[in-house]
Amino acid sequence: MPGCGHAIDSIQNRKIIQAGNPGKLKFSLVIALSMLYLPLISQSGWSVVANSVWKITVGKKQPITLLSAANSAPKYDALESLERVPFPLDSTKIHFEVIDGKTYLRFPLQRAEEIYGFGLNFQTQNQRGRILNLHVDHYGGQDNGRTHAPVPFYLSTEGYGVLIDAAQYLTVYAGTAVRVEADDPPQLMDRNTNPAWQAQPYSDAVEVLVPADGVEVYVFGGPSMLRVVQRYNLYCGGGYLPPKWGLGFTQRVPTLYNAEAILQEADEFAAHDFPLDFIGLEPGWQSMAYPCTFEWDDSRYPDPQGLLSQLSVKGIRTNLWLNPYVSPIASLYDSIRPYSGSHTVWNGLVADFTLAQPREMFRQHFMKNLLNIGVSGFKIDEVDGFDSWLWPDVARFPSGTPAEVMRQTYGLTLQRMTAEWFHEKNQRTYGLVRGSNAGASALPYVLYNDYYSHKDFITALINSSFIGVLWTPEVRASDSAEEWLRRMQSVCFSPMAMLNAWSSGTKPWSFPEVEEEVRAVARLRMQLLPYLYTAFARYQKEGIPPFRAMQLEDGYDALSKLDATLAIRYQYMMGESLLVAPMFAGDSTRQVALPPGKWFDFYTGAYVGDGEWITVKPGLEHIPLFVKDGAIIPMTAPRNQAPLPGEKLSLVVRKYGQQEGRYMLYDDDGVSFDYEKGAFSWSELTAKFENGAWKPELKIGNTAAFNYSQNITWIFMGQ
Ligand code: GAL
């Protein structure tokens, strides 16, 4: 090994970790202890930074990391409420070295171990055996690490996770490389005579090259994969709880629409009796786009405030598209110029938002001209790629932040800045972003892109649950009514039910032959609002992703024995107990892998299977949905908009199967951050079987924050 490097000895880690793992002590004591250990441990081992979360700083601490860019604030109390587990890896097999300004990391792998995560992948799930160059970019059709959220976090079927909190472009060898000194080397084979010979032999490690002279690494304990994800999300601040309207339907209108066309669009939605909670305006709202002015075009929008209030009277919020590159004709241009990078994007300035001054200039402009007149959210475009569009890696920024670090964190920074403005107004927002990274779970944004494979969109939605981000399989256009309906069904079972008609001008009813079915699924989403909102509340408070890969479910082991690899790329869980199995155009049947336990058809209540493969033939009108035995699904009557604060909704509660059930229903005002001060409720719904009959019950947690009528309609399905 070259003499200029220094190795960090991890032999003593086990001892130190146990010493720093204080049983049932309160979290403040854990923090105190970890602070006490930090100076001692950081030279030679791991420190405990929260319950069952460990950290090591290898080499030099970097000024900007992903978690620092996202400004993540760990939810220590929620972490503390989870079980305590020992350090989950053999620390003697973890290796770090800093050589010539680069950091080399190595983590052990077991024979049967699978690993998930390592960015937002569209075509693959298990990343073992893959080489990835983690780099924020527009997805280019290959799972090679260049993607919208190249989060350097992976979780393992062995029940642990690792985050490499580095804002550099990382090269990951996820179980591909074999060292001479391998702990568990591959079997030697002669290709001449042995047909089992493999070009890529077995590898016993994940290795990562960090192009910096130091890095912070975190290990998250399990024991289950879901726990690992929970701990990761909670360490990043928990999930984001959208406003209720954010979970309604949204239509993005053609780019050159004007105020009149938007009002007409809103009226058309009402005339078609179709759900609509917010409208998205695309680049044409601005006086110039690519680069942007962040100012209204006064020929198309002579009275923006008037438009926003007319929409608001109709119960519709407004979301504005932007990319962050400042046009020479923008009023912000002169003031931003001294704080911007050496290179332009489409002739626009790239502000150095690591500095407080340009952040404040943007804040003032956006508050005064947009938020304070009623804008409810943003779509932050073009913070991902492509290389030939964005600033090059040779660009210089006034703060001295390398262009590479800027690229890896720009989307995070914009998310954080805008989120803080809305928080300052005590107003929840929910928007779109095309570039993100680690630490984003608490930020109010959903990822999207221009790639348009329906199937790969579903895999991205599933994979997003491994890395603390949200994804929408947005609908734009379709070749047939069947494809239109299938895509609409999927998007209504995703974090954002969105039609992005910016270039196509499509409407939900563009294919009249399936208009009724499209309306039905959009309204089903609205009916499921109490359930969906609760799923997001659990994301926020417990770190449980509202849309989840099957790998995160109990019984995944049994599923993998069914060789379900293909099916589970296209099926996922929504909330506690709903399994969603989207259909794709051209298919009239599909396979669904059911985890162990009894499952029921959502629509009919019919029993469908238990720990097995089933083949379903759902017809065009339905997206296949299955419900766990004993599940309670709180719904409301069909409606077109989320409730206003204080409005009381009816509750229609479905109980499936033979097992008794219990469900905790979350509620609050649906729009503000008052829940941070205790203005929320958890109410208990139970269904017990007593003396030959079902006995349903509701126990309201906090009446002041419970916006449902107490006359519940219970429906028992699958008896
Ligand atoms: C793209 C974006 C589209 C649409 C378009 C408007 O970059 O992905 O969704 O917003 O810009 O020009």
XYZ file of C-alpha atoms and ligand atoms in Angstrom:
731
model
C 0.000 0.000 0.000
C 1.448 3.463 -0.867
C 2.902 5.136 2.211
C 0.922 8.354 1.744
C -2.336 6.690 2.758
C -3.375 5.889 6.289
C -5.456 2.955 7.289
C -8.121 3.226 9.950
C -8.040 0.302 12.263
C -11.496 -1.024 13.042
C -10.470 -3.988 15.217
C -11.630 -2.312 18.423
C -14.969 -1.218 17.057
C -17.040 -3.997 18.516
C -15.918 -3.174 22.021
C -16.480 0.530 21.620
C -19.914 0.084 20.113
C -21.023 -2.075 22.979
C -19.673 0.451 25.429
C -21.620 3.165 23.647
C -24.852 1.187 23.431
C -26.607 2.053 26.628
C -29.628 -0.245 26.847
C -32.828 1.521 27.779
C -31.412 4.951 28.456
C -33.347 8.008 27.339
C -32.314 9.536 24.014
C -30.789 12.624 25.630
C -28.466 10.346 27.488
C -27.660 8.526 24.260
C -26.734 11.826 22.673
C -24.748 12.808 25.708
C -22.974 9.479 25.622
C -22.308 9.616 21.915
C -20.920 13.121 22.331
C -18.781 11.855 25.144
C -17.447 9.061 22.968
C -17.153 11.072 19.777
C -13.658 12.504 20.205
C -12.343 9.160 21.355
C -14.103 7.044 18.808
C -13.779 9.148 15.676
C -10.096 8.312 15.478
C -10.618 4.596 15.549
C -14.194 3.414 15.358
C -17.903 3.973 15.241
C -19.870 6.291 17.461
C -23.523 5.863 18.373
C -25.418 8.865 16.979
C -28.952 7.622 17.710
C -30.557 4.374 18.816
C -29.058 1.648 16.559
C -27.475 4.176 14.202
C -23.687 4.389 14.069
C -21.382 6.850 12.374
C -17.733 7.083 11.538
C -15.806 9.972 10.036
C -13.062 8.618 7.836
C -10.210 10.990 7.039
C -11.133 14.647 6.779
C -14.669 15.861 7.472
C -16.021 17.476 4.299
C -17.641 20.923 4.470
C -20.757 19.816 2.542
C -22.377 16.403 2.753
C -25.769 15.242 1.477
C -27.323 15.323 4.936
C -25.939 18.786 5.600
C -27.301 20.062 2.253
C -30.719 18.619 3.077
C -30.437 20.040 6.602
C -31.714 16.771 8.001
C -32.751 16.877 11.641
C -32.937 13.361 13.084
C -36.140 12.392 14.903
C -34.334 11.073 17.977
C -37.473 10.369 19.989
C -39.045 8.226 17.273
C -35.738 6.406 16.769
C -35.514 5.822 20.486
C -38.944 4.174 20.535
C -37.707 1.382 18.238
C -35.963 -1.703 19.531
C -32.226 -1.577 20.188
C -30.025 -3.858 18.112
C -26.295 -4.575 18.238
C -23.934 -3.315 15.541
C -25.144 -5.422 12.599
C -21.929 -6.015 10.674
C -18.676 -7.712 11.524
C -16.769 -4.497 12.087
C -13.413 -6.222 11.646
C -14.374 -6.772 8.010
C -15.140 -3.103 7.340
C -12.169 -1.307 5.882
C -11.396 2.350 5.164
C -8.340 4.030 3.707
C -7.505 7.513 2.495
C -4.878 7.516 -0.234
C -3.812 10.479 -2.344
C -6.912 12.488 -1.523
C -9.357 9.651 -2.217
C -11.228 7.467 0.220
C -11.566 3.716 -0.268
C -14.405 1.953 1.547
C -15.142 -1.736 1.874
C -18.048 -3.547 3.554
C -18.497 -7.321 3.788
C -21.175 -9.358 2.023
C -22.502 -12.794 2.933
C -23.147 -15.505 0.331
C -26.939 -15.220 -0.015
C -27.187 -11.525 0.768
C -29.177 -9.225 -1.524
C -28.757 -5.457 -1.535
C -31.304 -2.789 -2.425
C -31.118 0.954 -2.901
C -28.089 2.737 -4.354
C -30.224 5.326 -6.061
C -33.465 5.508 -7.955
C -33.234 2.557 -10.318
C -35.885 1.892 -12.954
C -35.145 -1.619 -14.159
C -33.394 -3.499 -11.397
C -34.009 -4.099 -7.716
C -31.234 -6.205 -6.211
C -28.050 -4.232 -6.899
C -25.660 -7.018 -5.961
C -23.297 -7.665 -8.846
C -23.639 -4.178 -10.329
C -21.218 -1.282 -10.804
C -22.749 2.158 -10.336
C -21.417 5.685 -10.798
C -23.696 7.642 -8.499
C -24.231 10.962 -10.221
C -27.283 13.242 -10.264
C -28.599 13.103 -13.819
C -31.673 12.647 -15.944
C -32.243 8.897 -16.175
C -30.839 7.713 -19.495
C -32.490 4.294 -19.799
C -29.829 2.308 -17.921
C -29.449 1.575 -14.235
C -25.843 2.738 -14.076
C -26.017 5.171 -11.159
C -26.841 8.265 -13.210
C -30.313 9.047 -12.030
C -32.561 11.660 -10.413
C -31.759 10.535 -6.887
C -28.450 8.623 -6.825
C -28.767 8.133 -3.056
C -25.616 6.379 -1.714
C -27.617 4.259 0.713
C -28.089 0.519 0.533
C -29.957 -1.952 2.646
C -29.404 -5.637 2.928
C -31.526 -8.741 3.368
C -29.198 -9.399 6.335
C -31.001 -6.535 8.102
C -28.761 -3.466 8.070
C -28.181 -0.385 5.928
C -25.180 1.775 5.026
C -25.185 5.444 4.024
C -22.106 6.990 2.485
C -22.869 10.631 3.203
C -20.721 12.105 0.462
C -21.639 14.839 -2.003
C -19.140 13.586 -4.587
C -19.637 11.285 -7.590
C -19.147 7.855 -6.068
C -18.108 4.673 -7.802
C -19.777 1.649 -6.262
C -18.734 -1.939 -6.830
C -21.762 -3.616 -5.290
C -20.377 -7.121 -4.945
C -18.391 -7.250 -8.187
C -14.727 -6.952 -7.264
C -12.539 -9.764 -5.924
C -9.416 -9.064 -3.875
C -6.373 -11.320 -3.656
C -6.937 -11.194 0.106
C -10.700 -11.800 -0.107
C -12.247 -13.144 3.110
C -14.499 -15.452 1.119
C -12.927 -15.900 -2.317
C -14.782 -17.393 -5.290
C -14.153 -20.981 -6.264
C -11.300 -21.419 -8.742
C -12.547 -22.903 -12.031
C -10.986 -23.857 -15.327
C -12.979 -22.430 -18.201
C -11.640 -25.131 -20.517
C -13.312 -27.887 -18.631
C -15.849 -26.425 -16.211
C -19.152 -25.172 -17.660
C -19.901 -23.475 -14.313
C -17.049 -20.985 -14.891
C -18.268 -17.389 -14.653
C -16.822 -14.214 -16.107
C -17.970 -12.406 -12.978
C -17.040 -14.663 -10.091
C -18.434 -14.377 -6.583
C -17.482 -11.220 -4.671
C -17.603 -10.890 -0.885
C -17.695 -7.099 -0.574
C -19.265 -3.784 -1.496
C -16.459 -1.362 -2.354
C -16.839 2.368 -2.863
C -14.412 4.965 -4.154
C -15.036 8.469 -2.818
C -13.071 11.148 -4.679
C -12.395 13.174 -1.514
C -9.944 12.946 1.379
C -12.624 11.926 3.813
C -16.218 10.857 4.242
C -18.898 10.281 6.852
C -20.416 6.809 6.886
C -23.500 5.637 8.772
C -24.685 2.136 9.597
C -28.371 1.561 10.390
C -29.535 -1.463 12.360
C -32.573 -3.675 11.632
C -33.438 -6.364 12.380
C -35.869 -6.265 9.407
C -35.305 -4.384 6.154
C -38.332 -2.237 6.946
C -36.726 -1.245 10.255
C -33.545 -0.263 8.441
C -35.544 1.981 6.107
C -37.492 3.410 9.045
C -34.292 4.223 10.893
C -32.761 5.775 7.786
C -35.865 7.924 7.135
C -36.166 8.944 10.768
C -32.504 9.872 10.900
C -33.176 12.091 7.864
C -36.049 13.800 9.715
C -38.917 11.377 9.046
C -41.125 11.422 5.972
C -43.051 14.422 4.714
C -46.743 14.761 5.483
C -48.373 16.457 2.469
C -51.363 18.741 2.869
C -54.579 16.812 2.185
C -55.061 18.670 -1.100
C -51.655 17.375 -2.220
C -53.108 13.870 -2.241
C -55.929 14.902 -4.593
C -55.728 14.956 -8.392
C -53.512 17.433 -10.230
C -53.485 18.554 -13.854
C -50.495 20.337 -15.425
C -51.693 22.514 -18.270
C -50.078 23.204 -21.670
C -47.091 25.474 -21.456
C -48.585 28.512 -23.225
C -51.978 28.508 -21.531
C -53.219 31.876 -20.284
C -55.342 32.844 -17.296
C -58.586 32.433 -19.202
C -57.664 28.966 -20.465
C -56.804 27.886 -16.921
C -60.133 29.008 -15.517
C -61.854 27.231 -18.372
C -59.852 24.094 -17.620
C -61.008 24.207 -14.006
C -64.619 24.542 -15.169
C -64.215 21.605 -17.544
C -63.046 19.421 -14.678
C -66.169 20.408 -12.746
C -68.368 19.776 -15.801
C -66.858 16.310 -16.169
C -67.348 15.733 -12.446
C -63.648 14.885 -12.217
C -61.423 15.332 -9.138
C -59.097 18.342 -9.186
C -57.231 19.799 -6.211
C -54.376 21.663 -7.860
C -53.368 22.937 -11.251
C -49.754 23.101 -12.421
C -48.627 25.949 -14.650
C -45.740 25.100 -16.947
C -42.955 27.436 -18.270
C -45.313 29.904 -20.000
C -46.447 31.546 -16.758
C -43.104 33.353 -16.782
C -42.043 36.283 -18.950
C -39.095 34.107 -20.065
C -38.170 30.475 -19.429
C -34.951 28.511 -19.938
C -33.529 30.698 -18.331
C -36.207 31.960 -15.966
C -37.396 35.310 -14.686
C -39.638 33.983 -11.887
C -41.981 36.782 -12.957
C -45.414 36.480 -14.513
C -45.861 37.024 -18.235
C -48.280 39.936 -18.197
C -49.746 39.238 -21.613
C -50.910 35.773 -20.560
C -51.385 36.637 -16.894
C -52.423 40.296 -16.510
C -53.718 39.729 -12.946
C -51.984 36.739 -11.321
C -53.358 37.403 -7.863
C -56.868 37.667 -9.288
C -56.414 34.343 -11.085
C -55.112 32.619 -7.958
C -58.014 33.849 -5.894
C -60.563 32.845 -8.557
C -59.038 29.373 -8.559
C -59.017 29.285 -4.803
C -62.753 30.059 -4.734
C -63.153 26.918 -6.843
C -61.088 25.038 -4.237
C -58.091 24.766 -6.568
C -54.461 25.469 -5.623
C -51.700 26.485 -7.983
C -48.258 24.999 -8.541
C -45.662 26.806 -10.664
C -42.952 25.257 -12.840
C -39.452 26.667 -12.710
C -35.858 25.870 -13.314
C -33.471 27.822 -11.097
C -31.345 29.478 -13.817
C -31.689 33.259 -13.646
C -32.438 35.069 -16.907
C -30.566 38.283 -17.809
C -33.965 39.989 -18.004
C -35.003 38.833 -14.507
C -35.237 41.529 -11.830
C -33.087 39.224 -9.659
C -30.263 39.072 -12.209
C -28.020 41.966 -11.110
C -28.189 41.124 -7.445
C -27.594 37.392 -8.012
C -24.711 37.849 -10.450
C -21.913 38.340 -7.861
C -23.102 35.193 -6.096
C -23.259 32.920 -9.110
C -21.009 30.356 -10.759
C -18.568 30.866 -13.633
C -20.796 29.099 -16.164
C -24.343 29.653 -17.349
C -27.202 27.257 -18.054
C -29.179 28.386 -21.126
C -27.608 31.819 -20.613
C -28.949 31.934 -17.071
C -26.974 32.391 -13.855
C -26.429 29.445 -11.559
C -26.734 30.961 -8.091
C -24.393 29.645 -5.407
C -27.023 28.797 -2.820
C -24.433 27.583 -0.348
C -24.159 31.324 0.379
C -26.769 33.054 2.520
C -27.091 36.197 0.352
C -28.542 34.646 -2.832
C -30.759 32.404 -0.698
C -32.181 35.496 0.963
C -32.620 37.301 -2.378
C -34.622 34.390 -3.727
C -36.615 34.142 -0.514
C -37.651 37.777 -0.630
C -38.557 37.658 -4.306
C -40.536 34.442 -4.052
C -42.307 35.388 -0.827
C -43.385 38.782 -2.100
C -44.335 37.885 -5.657
C -45.493 34.303 -5.428
C -46.169 32.787 -1.997
C -47.825 35.871 -0.572
C -50.259 36.120 -3.480
C -51.373 32.528 -3.054
C -48.999 30.184 -4.912
C -49.165 26.774 -3.202
C -46.115 24.965 -4.533
C -43.437 24.522 -7.173
C -42.176 22.081 -9.738
C -38.386 22.364 -9.646
C -37.179 21.210 -13.044
C -33.727 20.712 -14.573
C -31.737 20.283 -11.373
C -30.671 16.811 -12.460
C -28.990 16.785 -15.905
C -27.990 16.400 -18.673
C -24.228 17.087 -18.608
C -24.352 19.069 -21.833
C -27.082 21.320 -20.402
C -25.910 21.983 -16.869
C -22.713 23.593 -15.597
C -19.575 21.514 -16.237
C -17.403 20.068 -13.499
C -14.787 22.734 -14.283
C -17.215 25.492 -13.233
C -16.188 27.596 -10.223
C -18.492 28.979 -7.567
C -17.835 32.006 -5.327
C -18.056 29.953 -2.110
C -15.339 27.644 -3.429
C -17.781 24.723 -3.451
C -16.708 22.305 -6.198
C -19.036 22.063 -9.211
C -19.382 18.335 -8.563
C -20.675 18.901 -5.019
C -23.009 21.567 -6.385
C -24.399 19.095 -8.938
C -24.990 16.382 -6.329
C -26.791 18.768 -3.978
C -28.504 21.452 -6.105
C -31.879 19.694 -6.124
C -31.675 19.099 -2.368
C -30.823 22.751 -1.763
C -33.729 24.065 -3.845
C -36.110 21.658 -2.097
C -34.890 22.775 1.282
C -35.051 26.519 0.496
C -38.599 26.403 -0.874
C -39.733 24.100 1.951
C -38.444 26.601 4.500
C -40.412 29.467 2.890
C -43.663 27.538 3.165
C -42.836 26.462 6.691
C -42.262 30.082 7.608
C -45.841 30.778 6.437
C -47.141 27.776 8.413
C -48.489 26.427 5.152
C -47.812 22.919 3.910
C -46.814 22.489 0.279
C -46.361 19.475 -1.996
C -44.476 19.792 -5.247
C -42.301 18.140 -7.845
C -38.553 17.953 -8.299
C -36.335 16.223 -10.840
C -33.122 15.983 -8.812
C -32.660 14.788 -5.241
C -30.346 12.792 -3.036
C -29.872 11.377 0.453
C -31.621 13.158 3.310
C -34.710 14.122 1.293
C -37.474 12.202 3.051
C -38.643 15.186 5.110
C -38.747 17.488 2.071
C -42.119 18.157 0.392
C -41.297 16.876 -3.074
C -42.066 14.021 -5.445
C -39.683 12.989 -8.231
C -40.711 12.648 -11.899
C -38.976 12.599 -15.277
C -39.364 12.640 -19.058
C -38.714 8.902 -19.504
C -42.030 7.208 -20.178
C -41.957 3.452 -19.703
C -45.033 2.526 -17.692
C -43.408 -0.636 -16.367
C -40.145 1.058 -15.401
C -42.131 3.868 -13.766
C -43.654 1.258 -11.455
C -40.244 -0.215 -10.593
C -39.019 3.314 -9.811
C -42.025 3.850 -7.539
C -41.169 0.619 -5.743
C -37.431 1.339 -5.515
C -38.062 4.852 -4.184
C -39.115 3.218 -0.907
C -35.568 1.946 -0.314
C -33.973 5.401 -0.453
C -36.297 7.878 1.251
C -37.778 9.592 -1.801
C -41.194 9.658 -3.501
C -41.856 9.026 -7.190
C -44.837 9.635 -9.451
C -45.455 7.584 -12.606
C -46.985 10.678 -14.241
C -49.344 10.325 -17.202
C -48.814 12.446 -20.311
C -50.210 10.738 -23.415
C -50.988 7.247 -24.648
C -51.264 5.272 -27.866
C -54.570 3.703 -26.914
C -57.500 4.020 -24.542
C -56.297 0.874 -22.811
C -52.841 2.293 -22.129
C -54.420 5.559 -20.984
C -56.594 3.804 -18.458
C -53.807 1.532 -17.216
C -51.474 4.490 -16.684
C -54.221 6.505 -14.961
C -54.939 3.586 -12.661
C -51.264 3.385 -11.665
C -50.799 7.095 -11.070
C -53.871 7.164 -8.824
C -52.069 4.593 -6.668
C -48.893 6.646 -6.293
C -47.664 9.566 -4.162
C -48.989 12.126 -6.675
C -52.000 11.547 -8.946
C -50.873 13.701 -11.844
C -51.647 14.274 -15.490
C -48.786 16.298 -17.000
C -50.294 17.719 -20.193
C -47.627 20.411 -20.677
C -46.991 19.389 -24.286
C -49.811 16.954 -25.100
C -52.812 18.993 -23.926
C -54.480 15.745 -22.854
C -57.325 15.692 -20.311
C -58.405 12.809 -18.109
C -61.313 12.301 -20.532
C -59.154 12.405 -23.687
C -60.161 8.821 -24.403
C -63.976 9.022 -24.065
C -64.339 5.253 -24.258
C -62.648 4.928 -20.840
C -63.686 8.232 -19.280
C -65.948 6.534 -16.768
C -63.248 4.111 -15.624
C -60.662 6.898 -15.335
C -63.077 8.949 -13.237
C -63.817 5.908 -11.086
C -60.183 5.293 -10.201
C -59.524 9.001 -9.495
C -62.553 9.018 -7.221
C -61.438 5.786 -5.565
C -58.219 7.579 -4.662
C -60.299 10.380 -3.130
C -62.358 7.804 -1.223
C -59.129 6.365 0.168
C -57.931 9.754 1.453
C -58.301 8.892 5.191
C -56.219 5.729 4.615
C -53.631 7.431 2.402
C -53.245 10.429 4.695
C -52.662 8.091 7.619
C -50.053 6.192 5.582
C -48.195 9.479 5.053
C -48.529 10.335 8.751
C -46.786 7.047 9.539
C -44.098 7.972 7.001
C -43.581 11.201 8.868
C -43.744 9.887 12.416
C -42.376 6.352 12.033
C -40.441 6.503 8.766
C -42.589 3.801 7.105
C -42.783 4.539 3.357
C -46.418 4.987 2.249
C -45.639 3.136 -1.012
C -43.390 0.168 -0.357
C -41.491 -2.575 -2.072
C -42.599 -6.132 -1.265
C -39.065 -6.694 0.049
C -40.021 -4.517 3.023
C -42.991 -6.716 3.954
C -43.120 -9.509 6.485
C -42.863 -12.772 4.625
C -40.521 -11.502 1.928
C -38.390 -14.603 2.447
C -41.337 -16.776 1.568
C -42.006 -14.626 -1.491
C -38.474 -15.006 -2.726
C -38.872 -18.784 -2.462
C -41.745 -18.417 -4.941
C -39.168 -16.971 -7.340
C -41.245 -13.846 -7.414
C -38.401 -11.606 -8.601
C -40.228 -10.517 -11.719
C -43.685 -10.004 -10.263
C -42.496 -7.990 -7.298
C -40.791 -5.538 -9.648
C -44.364 -4.575 -10.552
C -46.348 -4.909 -7.317
C -46.163 -2.922 -4.115
C -47.863 -2.034 -0.867
C -49.827 1.172 -0.315
C -50.265 1.950 3.362
C -50.534 -0.761 5.961
C -52.456 -3.462 4.151
C -53.246 -2.778 0.490
C -51.292 -4.647 -2.184
C -51.337 -2.880 -5.574
C -50.636 -4.870 -8.754
C -50.861 -2.496 -11.767
C -51.834 -3.756 -15.197
C -49.985 -2.775 -18.371
C -51.452 -2.217 -21.840
C -51.641 -5.410 -23.838
C -51.945 -7.679 -20.792
C -55.249 -9.171 -19.746
C -53.788 -11.278 -16.928
C -50.900 -10.895 -14.525
C -49.244 -12.799 -11.749
C -49.299 -11.569 -8.187
C -47.116 -12.946 -5.410
C -49.028 -12.979 -2.122
C -47.003 -12.965 1.110
C -48.026 -15.574 3.718
C -51.411 -14.890 5.336
C -54.871 -14.737 3.814
C -55.543 -12.128 1.128
C -58.843 -10.764 -0.197
C -59.903 -8.944 -3.350
C -60.404 -5.264 -2.482
C -63.473 -4.822 -4.683
C -65.415 -8.008 -3.971
C -63.979 -9.259 -0.700
C -63.382 -12.684 -2.308
C -60.593 -14.759 -0.791
C -57.716 -14.956 -3.307
C -54.883 -16.882 -1.692
C -52.237 -17.289 1.010
C -48.462 -17.276 0.478
C -48.695 -18.207 -3.181
C -48.649 -17.065 -6.769
C -51.991 -16.191 -8.206
C -52.949 -15.225 -11.734
C -55.547 -12.483 -11.978
C -57.706 -11.376 -14.904
C -59.144 -8.117 -13.634
C -60.868 -6.675 -16.710
C -60.200 -3.145 -17.888
C -62.156 -1.353 -15.193
C -60.006 -2.291 -12.206
C -56.430 -2.018 -11.061
C -55.912 -5.232 -9.051
C -55.895 -4.503 -5.311
C -55.615 -7.035 -2.516
C -56.129 -6.666 1.208
C -54.600 -8.479 4.167
C -56.726 -10.548 6.482
C -57.990 -8.451 9.388
C -57.254 -5.164 7.646
C -59.321 -2.093 8.355
C -59.441 0.432 5.508
C -60.968 3.805 6.399
C -62.544 5.507 3.395
C -64.883 8.393 2.736
C -67.684 9.047 0.250
C -66.564 9.796 -3.348
C -65.664 13.479 -3.794
C -63.665 15.679 -6.140
C -61.578 17.672 -3.675
C -59.819 17.218 -0.370
C -61.734 18.656 2.587
C -61.138 22.229 3.711
C -59.787 22.682 7.257
C -62.565 22.029 9.733
C -64.821 20.303 7.184
C -66.081 16.995 8.560
C -66.052 13.973 6.269
C -68.113 10.828 6.545
C -66.254 7.609 7.310
C -66.958 4.395 5.432
C -64.790 1.741 7.008
C -64.115 -1.562 5.314
C -62.983 -4.530 7.356
C -61.598 -7.497 5.417
C -61.346 -11.178 6.269
C -61.915 -13.277 9.337
C -59.281 -11.957 11.696
C -60.129 -9.258 14.191
C -58.707 -5.905 13.256
C -57.219 -2.743 14.730
C -56.265 0.418 12.880
C -54.968 3.794 14.057
C -56.468 6.631 12.014
C -54.498 9.875 11.871
C -55.948 13.340 11.419
C -55.143 17.034 11.717
C -56.158 20.266 9.966
C -54.612 19.013 6.726
C -52.922 22.271 5.747
C -50.713 23.764 8.469
C -47.793 22.711 10.646
C -49.868 23.017 13.811
C -49.443 19.258 14.247
C -45.875 20.088 15.281
C -47.440 21.716 18.349
C -49.696 18.773 19.126
C -52.789 19.623 17.029
C -53.377 16.103 15.689
C -55.263 12.967 16.592
C -54.721 9.225 16.441
C -58.042 7.434 16.752
C -58.480 3.717 17.206
C -60.771 1.677 14.978
C -61.307 -1.904 16.119
C -63.446 -4.782 14.922
C -63.834 -7.681 17.361
C -65.843 -10.841 16.893
C -68.043 -11.360 19.962
C -70.995 -13.712 20.489
C -71.196 -14.602 16.826
C -71.200 -11.028 15.529
C -68.745 -8.293 14.618
C -68.423 -5.508 17.149
C -66.879 -2.439 15.561
C -65.667 0.460 17.669
C -64.101 3.905 17.308
C -62.076 5.571 20.066
C -61.320 9.166 19.148
C -57.887 10.333 20.243
C -58.334 14.098 20.242
C -61.746 15.414 19.204
C -60.363 18.865 18.375
C -58.268 17.368 15.572
C -60.678 14.693 14.330
C -62.458 15.881 11.206
C -64.809 12.970 10.634
C -68.420 12.371 11.499
C -68.815 9.817 14.293
C -71.567 7.946 12.454
C -69.427 5.384 10.760
C -70.658 3.048 8.065
C -68.881 -0.285 8.557
C -68.697 -2.744 5.685
C -67.507 -6.285 6.402
C -65.869 -7.896 3.378
C -64.615 -11.461 2.908
C -66.373 -13.221 5.788
C -39.360 19.239 -18.833
C -40.176 18.543 -17.740
C -41.593 18.437 -18.257
C -42.125 19.809 -18.563
C -41.210 20.534 -19.540
C -41.644 21.967 -19.785
O -38.059 19.409 -18.455
O -39.651 17.300 -17.438
O -42.397 17.793 -17.295
O -42.225 20.539 -17.364
O -39.893 20.529 -19.040
O -40.766 22.617 -20.639
